[in-house]
């Protein structure tokens, strides 16, 4: 049974078996009982996941053709495929679960935000992204690529950049390098006024990242609070803890 690559869905299929095994080995460094693979495509990683003992597996795949291909090639997947976009999917399991995937590049950041919606249940993520997105997720304060996604993700998850994945590992090869990261929950989440305040502050701060923080977030604080020297800095200089602490002083 043949299948096609759909550019509109950001599809680049992994075909390098060593890389597939390397990704699954990274997954196995943490205990896994319930596992969701996002965007299995033609099953390059899936076939290794199916071999894991005592793991309950579900796949999320929007593409009709890939769903038909997977069911034809791996009949044991019957009843385990959620046939819709991950962005529209409800929580796939009760209780804790792990997420793995070669995430479609055109929605990879939204997938991270979806994981954040599920954060009370997601115990780890092994995800493949365009390298620059993976680096941004893992970046710390002071880095040029530290930004909104870095801060919002790292408030809840430790992000570790694991390894590069070269373009020739895929069909068709993407024009960019890819990278795999691991996300694991932080031991002690930062103390913030609310998630809503935190998101609002972080997005406003980085919306004008070259300006002093005072100018970027002027509308969110009183003139008195804005006198604090912390506002002399730029957004990329602040730690996640500093952003969280500032939410208690917002209007």
Short mmCIF file of N, CA and C in Angstrom, two decimals, residues 100-213:
data_model
loop_
_atom_site.label_atom_id
_atom_site.label_comp_id
_atom_site.label_asym_id
_atom_site.label_seq_id
_atom_site.Cartn_x
_atom_site.Cartn_y
_atom_site.Cartn_z
N UNK A 100 5.10 11.46 22.53
CA UNK A 100 6.26 11.34 21.65
C UNK A 100 5.82 11.72 20.25
N UNK A 101 6.73 12.24 19.45
CA UNK A 101 6.34 12.51 18.07
C UNK A 101 7.40 13.25 17.27
N UNK A 102 7.36 12.98 15.97
CA UNK A 102 8.04 13.81 14.98
C UNK A 102 6.99 14.83 14.59
N UNK A 103 6.96 15.94 15.32
CA UNK A 103 5.83 16.87 15.22
C UNK A 103 5.84 17.62 13.88
N UNK A 104 4.66 17.73 13.24
CA UNK A 104 4.59 18.51 12.00
C UNK A 104 5.11 19.93 12.26
N UNK A 105 6.07 20.37 11.46
CA UNK A 105 6.75 21.64 11.76
C UNK A 105 5.83 22.85 11.74
N UNK A 106 4.76 22.77 10.92
CA UNK A 106 3.91 23.96 10.81
C UNK A 106 3.01 24.17 12.03
N UNK A 107 2.88 23.17 12.91
CA UNK A 107 2.07 23.36 14.13
C UNK A 107 2.83 22.94 15.39
N UNK A 108 4.16 22.83 15.28
CA UNK A 108 4.91 22.26 16.42
C UNK A 108 4.80 23.10 17.70
N UNK A 109 4.81 24.43 17.55
CA UNK A 109 4.70 25.28 18.75
C UNK A 109 3.32 25.13 19.38
N UNK A 110 2.28 25.04 18.53
CA UNK A 110 0.92 24.84 19.07
C UNK A 110 0.80 23.51 19.79
N UNK A 111 1.55 22.51 19.32
CA UNK A 111 1.53 21.21 19.99
C UNK A 111 2.11 21.34 21.41
N UNK A 112 3.17 22.14 21.54
CA UNK A 112 3.74 22.37 22.88
C UNK A 112 2.70 23.03 23.78
N UNK A 113 1.98 24.00 23.25
CA UNK A 113 0.95 24.65 24.07
C UNK A 113 -0.19 23.69 24.42
N UNK A 114 -0.46 22.75 23.53
CA UNK A 114 -1.45 21.71 23.83
C UNK A 114 -0.96 20.84 24.99
N UNK A 115 0.32 20.48 24.96
CA UNK A 115 0.92 19.73 26.08
C UNK A 115 0.78 20.53 27.38
N UNK A 116 0.98 21.84 27.31
CA UNK A 116 0.85 22.67 28.51
C UNK A 116 -0.60 22.65 29.04
N UNK A 117 -1.57 22.55 28.13
CA UNK A 117 -2.98 22.40 28.56
C UNK A 117 -3.17 21.09 29.33
N UNK A 118 -2.38 20.07 28.97
CA UNK A 118 -2.49 18.74 29.58
C UNK A 118 -1.46 18.52 30.68
N UNK A 119 -0.81 19.58 31.13
CA UNK A 119 0.41 19.43 31.96
C UNK A 119 0.18 18.67 33.26
N UNK A 120 -1.03 18.65 33.80
CA UNK A 120 -1.25 17.89 35.04
C UNK A 120 -1.12 16.39 34.80
N UNK A 121 -1.16 15.97 33.52
CA UNK A 121 -1.09 14.54 33.20
C UNK A 121 0.15 14.13 32.41
N UNK A 122 0.78 15.08 31.70
CA UNK A 122 1.91 14.72 30.84
C UNK A 122 3.20 14.65 31.65
N UNK A 123 3.74 13.44 31.80
CA UNK A 123 4.91 13.23 32.66
C UNK A 123 6.22 13.37 31.90
N UNK A 124 6.19 13.25 30.58
CA UNK A 124 7.39 13.57 29.79
C UNK A 124 7.01 13.66 28.32
N UNK A 125 7.86 14.37 27.58
CA UNK A 125 7.67 14.53 26.14
C UNK A 125 9.02 14.25 25.48
N UNK A 126 9.01 13.43 24.44
CA UNK A 126 10.16 13.30 23.55
C UNK A 126 9.66 13.80 22.20
N UNK A 127 10.15 14.97 21.79
CA UNK A 127 9.60 15.58 20.58
C UNK A 127 10.67 16.00 19.61
N UNK A 128 10.38 15.81 18.33
CA UNK A 128 11.28 16.28 17.28
C UNK A 128 10.68 17.53 16.64
N UNK A 129 11.55 18.54 16.52
CA UNK A 129 11.15 19.85 16.01
C UNK A 129 12.18 20.31 14.98
N UNK A 130 11.83 21.34 14.25
CA UNK A 130 12.85 22.09 13.51
C UNK A 130 13.88 22.54 14.55
N UNK A 131 15.16 22.45 14.24
CA UNK A 131 16.20 22.67 15.25
C UNK A 131 16.06 24.02 15.95
N UNK A 132 15.74 25.06 15.20
CA UNK A 132 15.68 26.38 15.84
C UNK A 132 14.52 26.48 16.84
N UNK A 133 13.44 25.75 16.57
CA UNK A 133 12.32 25.72 17.52
C UNK A 133 12.73 24.93 18.78
N UNK A 134 13.41 23.80 18.57
CA UNK A 134 13.89 22.99 19.70
C UNK A 134 14.86 23.81 20.56
N UNK A 135 15.76 24.56 19.92
CA UNK A 135 16.71 25.39 20.66
C UNK A 135 16.01 26.49 21.43
N UNK A 136 14.97 27.05 20.82
CA UNK A 136 14.22 28.13 21.49
C UNK A 136 13.53 27.59 22.74
N UNK A 137 12.94 26.40 22.63
CA UNK A 137 12.26 25.80 23.78
C UNK A 137 13.22 25.54 24.94
N UNK A 138 14.47 25.21 24.60
CA UNK A 138 15.47 24.85 25.62
C UNK A 138 16.29 26.04 26.11
N UNK A 139 16.15 27.20 25.45
CA UNK A 139 17.03 28.35 25.74
C UNK A 139 16.80 28.95 27.12
N UNK A 140 17.87 29.45 27.72
CA UNK A 140 17.80 30.11 29.02
C UNK A 140 17.93 31.62 28.89
N UNK A 141 17.73 32.36 30.00
CA UNK A 141 17.84 33.82 29.98
C UNK A 141 19.19 34.26 29.42
N UNK A 142 19.15 35.37 28.66
CA UNK A 142 20.38 35.91 28.08
C UNK A 142 20.65 35.40 26.68
N UNK A 143 19.99 34.31 26.30
CA UNK A 143 20.17 33.76 24.95
C UNK A 143 19.36 34.58 23.95
N UNK A 144 19.89 34.72 22.75
CA UNK A 144 19.17 35.48 21.70
C UNK A 144 17.86 34.81 21.32
N UNK A 145 17.76 33.48 21.51
CA UNK A 145 16.54 32.78 21.10
C UNK A 145 15.58 32.51 22.27
N UNK A 146 15.95 32.98 23.45
CA UNK A 146 15.07 32.87 24.63
C UNK A 146 13.87 33.78 24.38
N UNK A 147 12.66 33.22 24.49
CA UNK A 147 11.48 34.02 24.18
C UNK A 147 10.23 33.49 24.85
N UNK A 148 9.09 33.84 24.28
CA UNK A 148 7.79 33.48 24.87
C UNK A 148 7.67 31.98 25.09
N UNK A 149 7.98 31.19 24.05
CA UNK A 149 7.81 29.73 24.19
C UNK A 149 8.78 29.16 25.22
N UNK A 150 9.99 29.72 25.30
CA UNK A 150 10.96 29.25 26.32
C UNK A 150 10.38 29.43 27.72
N UNK A 151 9.90 30.65 27.99
CA UNK A 151 9.44 30.99 29.34
C UNK A 151 8.16 30.23 29.70
N UNK A 152 7.18 30.24 28.79
CA UNK A 152 5.90 29.59 29.11
C UNK A 152 6.07 28.08 29.29
N UNK A 153 6.98 27.48 28.53
CA UNK A 153 7.22 26.04 28.66
C UNK A 153 8.02 25.71 29.92
N UNK A 154 9.10 26.47 30.13
CA UNK A 154 10.01 26.15 31.25
C UNK A 154 9.44 26.53 32.62
N UNK A 155 8.33 27.24 32.64
CA UNK A 155 7.65 27.46 33.92
C UNK A 155 7.12 26.13 34.48
N UNK A 156 6.92 25.16 33.59
CA UNK A 156 6.33 23.88 34.00
C UNK A 156 7.21 22.66 33.69
N UNK A 157 8.09 22.81 32.70
CA UNK A 157 8.90 21.66 32.26
C UNK A 157 10.38 22.03 32.14
N UNK A 158 11.24 21.11 32.59
CA UNK A 158 12.65 21.20 32.25
C UNK A 158 12.79 20.74 30.80
N UNK A 159 13.50 21.51 29.99
CA UNK A 159 13.65 21.18 28.58
C UNK A 159 15.12 20.90 28.29
N UNK A 160 15.39 19.72 27.75
CA UNK A 160 16.76 19.29 27.49
C UNK A 160 16.90 19.00 25.99
N UNK A 161 17.86 19.67 25.35
CA UNK A 161 18.13 19.41 23.93
C UNK A 161 18.97 18.14 23.85
N UNK A 162 18.47 17.12 23.17
CA UNK A 162 19.14 15.81 23.17
C UNK A 162 20.12 15.64 22.02
N UNK A 163 19.63 15.79 20.78
CA UNK A 163 20.53 15.57 19.63
C UNK A 163 19.92 16.13 18.35
N UNK A 164 20.81 16.36 17.37
CA UNK A 164 20.41 16.81 16.04
C UNK A 164 19.90 15.63 15.21
N UNK A 165 19.03 15.94 14.25
CA UNK A 165 18.60 14.94 13.27
C UNK A 165 18.77 15.57 11.88
N UNK A 166 19.76 15.08 11.10
CA UNK A 166 20.04 15.69 9.80
C UNK A 166 18.92 15.49 8.78
N UNK A 167 18.84 16.39 7.79
CA UNK A 167 17.76 16.30 6.79
C UNK A 167 17.70 14.96 6.05
N UNK A 168 18.87 14.30 5.83
CA UNK A 168 18.83 13.06 5.04
C UNK A 168 18.22 11.88 5.79
N UNK A 169 17.82 12.10 7.04
CA UNK A 169 17.10 11.05 7.79
C UNK A 169 15.62 10.99 7.40
N UNK A 170 15.17 11.96 6.58
CA UNK A 170 13.75 12.10 6.26
C UNK A 170 13.49 11.94 4.77
N UNK A 171 12.24 11.60 4.45
CA UNK A 171 11.76 11.67 3.08
C UNK A 171 10.44 12.44 3.10
N UNK A 172 10.28 13.50 2.31
CA UNK A 172 11.37 14.22 1.63
C UNK A 172 12.24 14.94 2.66
N UNK A 173 13.54 15.18 2.36
CA UNK A 173 14.39 15.86 3.33
C UNK A 173 13.95 17.31 3.52
N UNK A 174 13.77 17.76 4.77
CA UNK A 174 13.45 19.18 4.98
C UNK A 174 14.68 20.03 4.64
N UNK A 175 14.45 21.33 4.48
CA UNK A 175 15.57 22.23 4.15
C UNK A 175 16.35 22.64 5.40
N UNK A 176 15.93 22.15 6.55
CA UNK A 176 16.54 22.57 7.81
C UNK A 176 16.97 21.36 8.64
N UNK A 177 17.85 21.61 9.59
CA UNK A 177 18.23 20.59 10.57
C UNK A 177 17.07 20.44 11.56
N UNK A 178 16.91 19.25 12.08
CA UNK A 178 15.90 19.00 13.12
C UNK A 178 16.61 18.69 14.43
N UNK A 179 15.85 18.72 15.51
CA UNK A 179 16.43 18.41 16.81
C UNK A 179 15.40 17.76 17.71
N UNK A 180 15.87 16.88 18.59
CA UNK A 180 14.98 16.18 19.53
C UNK A 180 15.21 16.73 20.93
N UNK A 181 14.12 17.02 21.62
CA UNK A 181 14.20 17.49 23.01
C UNK A 181 13.43 16.56 23.94
N UNK A 182 13.79 16.63 25.21
CA UNK A 182 13.03 15.94 26.25
C UNK A 182 12.46 17.00 27.19
N UNK A 183 11.18 16.87 27.51
CA UNK A 183 10.54 17.74 28.50
C UNK A 183 10.11 16.89 29.69
N UNK A 184 10.51 17.29 30.90
CA UNK A 184 10.06 16.60 32.12
C UNK A 184 9.57 17.65 33.11
N UNK A 185 8.54 17.36 33.89
CA UNK A 185 7.97 18.36 34.78
C UNK A 185 8.99 18.91 35.78
N UNK A 186 8.92 20.22 36.03
CA UNK A 186 9.79 20.81 37.06
C UNK A 186 9.34 20.29 38.43
N UNK A 187 10.28 20.16 39.35
CA UNK A 187 9.96 19.65 40.68
C UNK A 187 9.02 20.58 41.42
N UNK A 188 9.35 21.89 41.37
CA UNK A 188 8.53 22.89 42.07
C UNK A 188 8.13 23.97 41.07
N UNK A 189 6.87 23.97 40.63
CA UNK A 189 6.44 25.01 39.68
C UNK A 189 6.61 26.41 40.29
N UNK A 190 6.93 27.39 39.45
CA UNK A 190 7.12 28.75 39.96
C UNK A 190 5.80 29.29 40.49
N UNK A 191 5.92 30.14 41.50
CA UNK A 191 4.74 30.73 42.15
C UNK A 191 4.33 31.97 41.37
N UNK A 192 3.12 31.96 40.84
CA UNK A 192 2.63 33.11 40.05
C UNK A 192 1.22 33.46 40.46
N UNK A 193 0.83 34.68 40.14
CA UNK A 193 -0.51 35.13 40.51
C UNK A 193 -1.59 34.30 39.80
N UNK A 194 -1.42 34.10 38.52
CA UNK A 194 -2.29 33.19 37.75
C UNK A 194 -1.61 32.94 36.41
N UNK A 195 -2.02 31.86 35.77
CA UNK A 195 -1.46 31.57 34.44
C UNK A 195 -1.81 32.66 33.46
N UNK A 196 -3.00 33.21 33.60
CA UNK A 196 -3.46 34.27 32.69
C UNK A 196 -2.54 35.50 32.81
N UNK A 197 -2.24 35.92 34.05
CA UNK A 197 -1.36 37.07 34.24
C UNK A 197 0.05 36.79 33.71
N UNK A 198 0.52 35.58 33.97
CA UNK A 198 1.87 35.19 33.54
C UNK A 198 1.99 35.25 32.02
N UNK A 199 1.02 34.65 31.33
CA UNK A 199 1.04 34.65 29.85
C UNK A 199 0.98 36.06 29.30
N UNK A 200 0.10 36.86 29.88
CA UNK A 200 -0.08 38.25 29.42
C UNK A 200 1.23 39.04 29.56
N UNK A 201 1.88 38.89 30.70
CA UNK A 201 3.13 39.61 30.96
C UNK A 201 4.25 39.16 30.02
N UNK A 202 4.41 37.85 29.89
CA UNK A 202 5.50 37.32 29.07
C UNK A 202 5.33 37.72 27.61
N UNK A 203 4.10 37.61 27.11
CA UNK A 203 3.85 37.97 25.70
C UNK A 203 4.09 39.46 25.47
N UNK A 204 3.64 40.30 26.39
CA UNK A 204 3.86 41.76 26.25
C UNK A 204 5.35 42.09 26.31
N UNK A 205 6.07 41.44 27.22
CA UNK A 205 7.50 41.72 27.40
C UNK A 205 8.30 41.40 26.14
N UNK A 206 8.02 40.25 25.53
CA UNK A 206 8.80 39.83 24.36
C UNK A 206 8.26 40.41 23.06
N UNK A 207 7.07 41.00 23.10
CA UNK A 207 6.50 41.62 21.91
C UNK A 207 7.38 42.78 21.45
N UNK A 208 8.09 43.41 22.41
CA UNK A 208 9.03 44.49 22.08
C UNK A 208 10.35 44.16 22.77
N UNK A 209 10.95 43.06 22.39
CA UNK A 209 12.07 42.51 23.15
C UNK A 209 13.32 43.39 23.13
N UNK A 210 13.43 44.29 22.15
CA UNK A 210 14.62 45.15 22.10
C UNK A 210 14.49 46.37 23.01
N UNK A 211 13.29 46.61 23.47
CA UNK A 211 13.08 47.76 24.36
C UNK A 211 13.30 47.37 25.81
N UNK A 212 13.53 48.39 26.64
CA UNK A 212 13.55 48.13 28.08
C UNK A 212 12.17 47.59 28.46
N UNK A 213 12.17 46.70 29.45
CA UNK A 213 10.92 46.09 29.91
C UNK A 213 9.88 47.16 30.26
#
